[in-house]
Amino acid sequence: MSRKEPIYQTILSALVLELNANHFRKNDPFYSESELRKKYQVSSTTVVRVLNMLADQGYIYRVQGKGSFVSKFNRGTAVRITDTHTYDIDEEQVAILVADQEMALPTRAKFEDGTAIWYLERLREIKRAPFEFSQSWYLASLIPDTAMKKLREVHSIYAVIRKHAQLDLSRQPFEQEYAATCVPSQRIADYLHVGMETTVIKIERWVFQGEQPLEYTISYMLPNYFGLALTSDSKSVTTNRIR
């Protein structure tokens, strides 16, 4: 006999369907706690649990004393992100500064403890002017040791991985976060030829295959080289397809 789905999960699924069906527009007021209690004939505890789960998953945001509102972008809306950098990518050079298999894994990398990795540091330049420094952790099995013996000959880690592991990382599910911050260390400031007080765009990227992390990268980019355009369509997609 199959177990009956918990009532809070049933309500959560129904509300997600409403949000993904465009019954609400961005920043619209969402159902109040009392409205949901009457709508589903459940307790305040169940309603609060569902609203908190919707907020945690990014569907709504809650404002003290005012209620709940639909988030700017519904999680069920397909969003296309386009890099709008102004430089000519054909003039870009990438140098690998460090390749190491002993570097400790940061907690945010999401790899399991003891996972064998390659740690890489890279510098991107345009006409010899550095504009992005990155630190990356890759699953070790993706990159052959022989490829790291001649770092000057490696211009694309993704190309190495495609050739060795028959895997295109650019087509795998990923998560990416952006934040404006200051240069985190003097060493990175020296590589970018800027002062410690300089504002940079911090980009964190995780790439997965199923539940297995393949890559974790932290990049620091000079803001005058950074640009993004976001577009969406009206077709709903399942949340496991959102990148």
mmCIF file of C-alpha atoms in Angstrom:
data_model
loop_
_atom_site.group_PDB
_atom_site.id
_atom_site.type_symbol
_atom_site.label_atom_id
_atom_site.label_comp_id
_atom_site.label_asym_id
_atom_site.label_seq_id
_atom_site.Cartn_x
_atom_site.Cartn_y
_atom_site.Cartn_z
ATOM 1 C CA MET A 1 0.000 0.000 0.000
ATOM 2 C CA SER A 2 1.455 3.400 -0.954
ATOM 3 C CA ARG A 3 1.825 6.044 1.694
ATOM 4 C CA LYS A 4 -0.536 8.984 1.429
ATOM 5 C CA GLU A 5 1.166 12.256 0.494
ATOM 6 C CA PRO A 6 1.371 14.692 3.450
ATOM 7 C CA ILE A 7 -1.251 17.444 3.247
ATOM 8 C CA TYR A 8 1.362 20.210 3.279
ATOM 9 C CA GLN A 9 3.052 18.654 0.231
ATOM 10 C CA THR A 10 -0.263 18.440 -1.628
ATOM 11 C CA ILE A 11 -0.961 22.123 -0.933
ATOM 12 C CA LEU A 12 2.584 23.104 -1.884
ATOM 13 C CA SER A 13 2.327 21.302 -5.233
ATOM 14 C CA ALA A 14 -1.040 22.914 -5.989
ATOM 15 C CA LEU A 15 0.254 26.417 -5.246
ATOM 16 C CA VAL A 16 3.383 25.866 -7.343
ATOM 17 C CA LEU A 17 1.134 24.884 -10.247
ATOM 18 C CA GLU A 18 -0.801 28.137 -9.822
ATOM 19 C CA LEU A 19 2.386 30.180 -9.767
ATOM 20 C CA ASN A 20 3.785 28.424 -12.827
ATOM 21 C CA ALA A 21 0.503 28.826 -14.708
ATOM 22 C CA ASN A 22 0.866 32.623 -14.501
ATOM 23 C CA HIS A 23 -2.168 33.091 -12.240
ATOM 24 C CA PHE A 24 -0.044 35.739 -10.535
ATOM 25 C CA ARG A 25 2.243 38.446 -11.852
ATOM 26 C CA LYS A 26 5.553 39.407 -10.292
ATOM 27 C CA ASN A 27 5.191 41.313 -7.028
ATOM 28 C CA ASP A 28 1.437 40.542 -6.831
ATOM 29 C CA PRO A 29 0.124 39.924 -3.293
ATOM 30 C CA PHE A 30 -0.032 36.189 -2.645
ATOM 31 C CA TYR A 31 -2.663 34.346 -0.607
ATOM 32 C CA SER A 32 -2.784 35.377 3.046
ATOM 33 C CA GLU A 33 -2.561 32.822 5.826
ATOM 34 C CA SER A 34 -6.296 33.140 6.538
ATOM 35 C CA GLU A 35 -7.156 32.707 2.841
ATOM 36 C CA LEU A 36 -5.112 29.522 2.639
ATOM 37 C CA ARG A 37 -6.632 28.154 5.851
ATOM 38 C CA LYS A 38 -10.123 28.609 4.375
ATOM 39 C CA LYS A 39 -9.123 27.437 0.894
ATOM 40 C CA TYR A 40 -7.666 24.119 2.101
ATOM 41 C CA GLN A 41 -9.370 23.711 5.503
ATOM 42 C CA VAL A 42 -6.091 23.226 7.349
ATOM 43 C CA SER A 43 -4.395 24.586 10.447
ATOM 44 C CA SER A 44 -2.268 27.718 10.744
ATOM 45 C CA THR A 45 0.778 25.503 11.360
ATOM 46 C CA THR A 46 0.343 23.782 7.996
ATOM 47 C CA VAL A 47 -0.216 27.082 6.171
ATOM 48 C CA VAL A 48 2.871 28.706 7.689
ATOM 49 C CA ARG A 49 4.953 25.650 6.765
ATOM 50 C CA VAL A 50 3.814 25.831 3.138
ATOM 51 C CA LEU A 51 4.431 29.589 2.872
ATOM 52 C CA ASN A 52 7.903 29.194 4.357
ATOM 53 C CA MET A 53 8.699 26.431 1.858
ATOM 54 C CA LEU A 54 7.518 28.594 -1.049
ATOM 55 C CA ALA A 55 9.730 31.418 0.215
ATOM 56 C CA ASP A 56 12.733 29.104 0.671
ATOM 57 C CA GLN A 57 12.319 27.856 -2.909
ATOM 58 C CA GLY A 58 12.141 31.393 -4.309
ATOM 59 C CA TYR A 59 8.507 31.458 -5.412
ATOM 60 C CA ILE A 60 7.400 34.172 -2.969
ATOM 61 C CA TYR A 61 8.898 36.637 -0.531
ATOM 62 C CA ARG A 62 7.397 37.618 2.803
ATOM 63 C CA VAL A 63 7.255 41.126 4.272
ATOM 64 C CA GLN A 64 6.646 41.500 8.005
ATOM 65 C CA GLY A 65 3.266 43.071 8.669
ATOM 66 C CA LYS A 66 2.314 43.153 4.979
ATOM 67 C CA GLY A 67 2.069 39.539 3.866
ATOM 68 C CA SER A 68 3.480 37.443 1.028
ATOM 69 C CA PHE A 69 4.250 38.528 -2.534
ATOM 70 C CA VAL A 70 5.119 36.734 -5.751
ATOM 71 C CA SER A 71 8.845 36.820 -6.505
ATOM 72 C CA LYS A 72 10.173 38.844 -9.424
ATOM 73 C CA PHE A 73 10.808 35.695 -11.486
ATOM 74 C CA ASN A 74 8.676 32.620 -11.063
ATOM 75 C CA ARG A 75 10.787 29.521 -10.641
ATOM 76 C CA GLY A 76 8.735 27.836 -13.340
ATOM 77 C CA THR A 77 9.551 30.385 -16.025
ATOM 78 C CA ALA A 78 12.316 29.599 -18.506
ATOM 79 C CA VAL A 79 14.958 32.328 -18.326
ATOM 80 C CA ARG A 80 17.724 32.830 -20.876
ATOM 81 C CA ILE A 81 20.914 34.530 -19.683
ATOM 82 C CA THR A 82 23.221 36.086 -22.256
ATOM 83 C CA ASP A 83 26.720 37.445 -21.687
ATOM 84 C CA THR A 84 26.833 40.992 -23.076
ATOM 85 C CA HIS A 85 30.577 41.631 -22.673
ATOM 86 C CA THR A 86 31.909 44.347 -24.967
ATOM 87 C CA TYR A 87 35.314 42.831 -25.778
ATOM 88 C CA ASP A 88 36.201 40.688 -28.773
ATOM 89 C CA ILE A 89 36.410 37.105 -27.509
ATOM 90 C CA ASP A 90 38.864 36.272 -30.326
ATOM 91 C CA GLU A 91 41.373 38.582 -28.620
ATOM 92 C CA GLU A 92 41.088 36.814 -25.270
ATOM 93 C CA GLN A 93 43.996 34.899 -23.748
ATOM 94 C CA VAL A 94 43.700 32.462 -20.841
ATOM 95 C CA ALA A 95 46.700 31.487 -18.744
ATOM 96 C CA ILE A 96 46.721 28.692 -16.149
ATOM 97 C CA LEU A 97 48.746 29.980 -13.207
ATOM 98 C CA VAL A 98 48.444 27.020 -10.835
ATOM 99 C CA ALA A 99 47.478 23.341 -11.227
ATOM 100 C CA ASP A 100 47.437 21.381 -7.968
ATOM 101 C CA GLN A 101 45.792 18.198 -6.680
ATOM 102 C CA GLU A 102 46.442 18.873 -2.999
ATOM 103 C CA MET A 103 44.407 22.063 -2.473
ATOM 104 C CA ALA A 104 41.724 21.801 0.233
ATOM 105 C CA LEU A 105 38.097 21.776 -0.838
ATOM 106 C CA PRO A 106 36.036 24.769 0.311
ATOM 107 C CA THR A 107 32.704 23.931 1.962
ATOM 108 C CA ARG A 108 30.716 25.728 -0.726
ATOM 109 C CA ALA A 109 32.214 23.497 -3.424
ATOM 110 C CA LYS A 110 29.606 20.796 -2.581
ATOM 111 C CA PHE A 111 32.066 17.962 -3.252
ATOM 112 C CA GLU A 112 32.094 15.152 -0.703
ATOM 113 C CA ASP A 113 35.063 15.040 1.667
ATOM 114 C CA GLY A 114 37.935 13.058 0.216
ATOM 115 C CA THR A 115 36.923 13.620 -3.420
ATOM 116 C CA ALA A 116 39.958 13.683 -5.715
ATOM 117 C CA ILE A 117 40.118 17.035 -7.489
ATOM 118 C CA TRP A 118 42.230 19.270 -9.674
ATOM 119 C CA TYR A 119 42.616 22.830 -8.378
ATOM 120 C CA LEU A 120 43.329 25.461 -11.037
ATOM 121 C CA GLU A 121 43.983 29.195 -10.999
ATOM 122 C CA ARG A 122 43.491 31.071 -14.262
ATOM 123 C CA LEU A 123 43.878 34.605 -15.545
ATOM 124 C CA ARG A 124 41.932 35.964 -18.504
ATOM 125 C CA GLU A 125 43.354 38.883 -20.497
ATOM 126 C CA ILE A 126 42.434 41.052 -23.471
ATOM 127 C CA LYS A 127 45.424 42.520 -25.309
ATOM 128 C CA ARG A 128 47.604 41.701 -22.271
ATOM 129 C CA ALA A 129 45.215 43.555 -19.943
ATOM 130 C CA PRO A 130 44.002 41.178 -17.180
ATOM 131 C CA PHE A 131 40.287 41.365 -16.384
ATOM 132 C CA GLU A 132 39.313 38.122 -14.609
ATOM 133 C CA PHE A 133 41.006 35.849 -12.053
ATOM 134 C CA SER A 134 39.421 32.490 -11.228
ATOM 135 C CA GLN A 135 39.926 29.587 -8.840
ATOM 136 C CA SER A 136 38.403 26.249 -9.882
ATOM 137 C CA TRP A 137 37.996 22.784 -8.414
ATOM 138 C CA TYR A 138 37.286 19.988 -10.928
ATOM 139 C CA LEU A 139 36.562 16.314 -10.408
ATOM 140 C CA ALA A 140 40.013 14.776 -10.944
ATOM 141 C CA SER A 141 38.814 12.051 -13.302
ATOM 142 C CA LEU A 142 37.782 14.706 -15.848
ATOM 143 C CA ILE A 143 41.344 15.944 -16.458
ATOM 144 C CA PRO A 144 44.304 13.654 -17.299
ATOM 145 C CA ASP A 145 47.573 14.282 -15.471
ATOM 146 C CA THR A 146 49.388 14.547 -18.797
ATOM 147 C CA ALA A 147 47.355 17.611 -19.784
ATOM 148 C CA MET A 148 48.601 19.496 -16.736
ATOM 149 C CA LYS A 149 52.290 18.895 -17.432
ATOM 150 C CA LYS A 150 52.432 21.626 -20.088
ATOM 151 C CA LEU A 151 50.206 24.374 -18.709
ATOM 152 C CA ARG A 152 51.171 26.893 -21.382
ATOM 153 C CA GLU A 153 49.648 24.657 -24.022
ATOM 154 C CA VAL A 154 46.261 24.484 -22.282
ATOM 155 C CA HIS A 155 43.944 27.283 -23.431
ATOM 156 C CA SER A 156 40.582 25.736 -22.539
ATOM 157 C CA ILE A 157 39.920 23.353 -19.651
ATOM 158 C CA TYR A 158 36.501 22.588 -21.089
ATOM 159 C CA ALA A 159 38.164 21.491 -24.347
ATOM 160 C CA VAL A 160 40.520 19.196 -22.403
ATOM 161 C CA ILE A 161 37.551 17.679 -20.561
ATOM 162 C CA ARG A 162 35.569 17.201 -23.782
ATOM 163 C CA LYS A 163 38.507 15.349 -25.330
ATOM 164 C CA HIS A 164 39.455 13.241 -22.300
ATOM 165 C CA ALA A 165 36.110 12.572 -20.589
ATOM 166 C CA GLN A 166 33.817 12.905 -23.627
ATOM 167 C CA LEU A 167 31.760 15.357 -21.586
ATOM 168 C CA ASP A 168 30.671 18.901 -22.476
ATOM 169 C CA LEU A 169 30.504 20.819 -19.191
ATOM 170 C CA SER A 170 28.790 23.751 -20.912
ATOM 171 C CA ARG A 171 25.743 21.528 -21.446
ATOM 172 C CA GLN A 172 25.466 20.202 -17.882
ATOM 173 C CA PRO A 173 23.085 21.567 -15.216
ATOM 174 C CA PHE A 174 24.653 24.437 -13.312
ATOM 175 C CA GLU A 175 24.037 27.075 -10.655
ATOM 176 C CA GLN A 176 25.600 30.527 -10.767
ATOM 177 C CA GLU A 177 25.589 33.413 -8.296
ATOM 178 C CA TYR A 178 26.800 37.004 -8.688
ATOM 179 C CA ALA A 179 27.825 39.618 -6.143
ATOM 180 C CA ALA A 180 29.606 42.965 -6.218
ATOM 181 C CA THR A 181 32.496 42.942 -3.744
ATOM 182 C CA CYS A 182 36.040 44.172 -3.229
ATOM 183 C CA VAL A 183 39.163 42.309 -4.308
ATOM 184 C CA PRO A 184 39.608 39.635 -1.611
ATOM 185 C CA SER A 185 43.406 39.533 -1.421
ATOM 186 C CA GLN A 186 46.514 41.452 -2.402
ATOM 187 C CA ARG A 187 47.635 38.535 -4.549
ATOM 188 C CA ILE A 188 44.481 38.699 -6.687
ATOM 189 C CA ALA A 189 44.727 42.502 -6.818
ATOM 190 C CA ASP A 190 48.279 42.162 -8.154
ATOM 191 C CA TYR A 191 47.153 39.733 -10.859
ATOM 192 C CA LEU A 192 44.383 42.123 -11.937
ATOM 193 C CA HIS A 193 46.652 45.196 -11.662
ATOM 194 C CA VAL A 194 44.224 46.991 -9.320
ATOM 195 C CA GLY A 195 44.092 48.174 -5.718
ATOM 196 C CA MET A 196 42.507 46.256 -2.858
ATOM 197 C CA GLU A 197 39.656 48.783 -2.704
ATOM 198 C CA THR A 198 38.601 48.063 -6.300
ATOM 199 C CA THR A 199 35.067 46.738 -6.828
ATOM 200 C CA VAL A 200 34.876 43.454 -8.737
ATOM 201 C CA ILE A 201 32.077 41.089 -9.746
ATOM 202 C CA LYS A 202 32.342 37.809 -7.859
ATOM 203 C CA ILE A 203 30.888 34.882 -9.818
ATOM 204 C CA GLU A 204 30.374 31.484 -8.198
ATOM 205 C CA ARG A 205 29.552 28.543 -10.461
ATOM 206 C CA TRP A 206 28.643 24.934 -9.723
ATOM 207 C CA VAL A 207 28.327 22.331 -12.493
ATOM 208 C CA PHE A 208 26.701 18.947 -11.874
ATOM 209 C CA GLN A 209 25.968 15.612 -13.484
ATOM 210 C CA GLY A 210 22.990 14.251 -11.597
ATOM 211 C CA GLU A 211 23.893 14.697 -7.921
ATOM 212 C CA GLN A 212 27.646 14.613 -8.631
ATOM 213 C CA PRO A 213 29.461 17.990 -8.579
ATOM 214 C CA LEU A 214 31.875 18.314 -11.492
ATOM 215 C CA GLU A 215 33.148 21.869 -11.097
ATOM 216 C CA TYR A 216 33.186 24.696 -8.576
ATOM 217 C CA THR A 217 34.617 28.020 -9.728
ATOM 218 C CA ILE A 218 35.011 31.408 -8.048
ATOM 219 C CA SER A 219 35.853 34.249 -10.421
ATOM 220 C CA TYR A 220 36.622 37.920 -9.816
ATOM 221 C CA MET A 221 35.915 40.076 -12.870
ATOM 222 C CA LEU A 222 36.520 43.775 -13.389
ATOM 223 C CA PRO A 223 33.070 45.403 -13.713
ATOM 224 C CA ASN A 224 33.791 47.189 -16.995
ATOM 225 C CA TYR A 225 34.106 43.731 -18.627
ATOM 226 C CA PHE A 226 30.883 42.392 -17.099
ATOM 227 C CA GLY A 227 27.405 42.415 -18.619
ATOM 228 C CA LEU A 228 24.314 40.199 -18.593
ATOM 229 C CA ALA A 229 20.973 40.269 -20.386
ATOM 230 C CA LEU A 230 18.012 38.236 -19.065
ATOM 231 C CA THR A 231 14.999 37.273 -21.153
ATOM 232 C CA SER A 232 12.116 34.950 -20.340
ATOM 233 C CA ASP A 233 9.351 33.198 -22.177
ATOM 234 C CA SER A 234 5.857 32.345 -21.049
ATOM 235 C CA LYS A 235 6.270 28.594 -21.247
ATOM 236 C CA SER A 236 6.392 26.871 -17.903
ATOM 237 C CA VAL A 237 9.148 24.371 -17.286
ATOM 238 C CA THR A 238 9.680 21.893 -14.500
ATOM 239 C CA THR A 239 12.000 23.154 -11.793
ATOM 240 C CA ASN A 240 14.628 20.474 -12.456
ATOM 241 C CA ARG A 241 15.152 21.993 -15.926
ATOM 242 C CA ILE A 242 15.914 25.495 -14.652
ATOM 243 C CA ARG A 243 19.595 26.357 -14.941
#
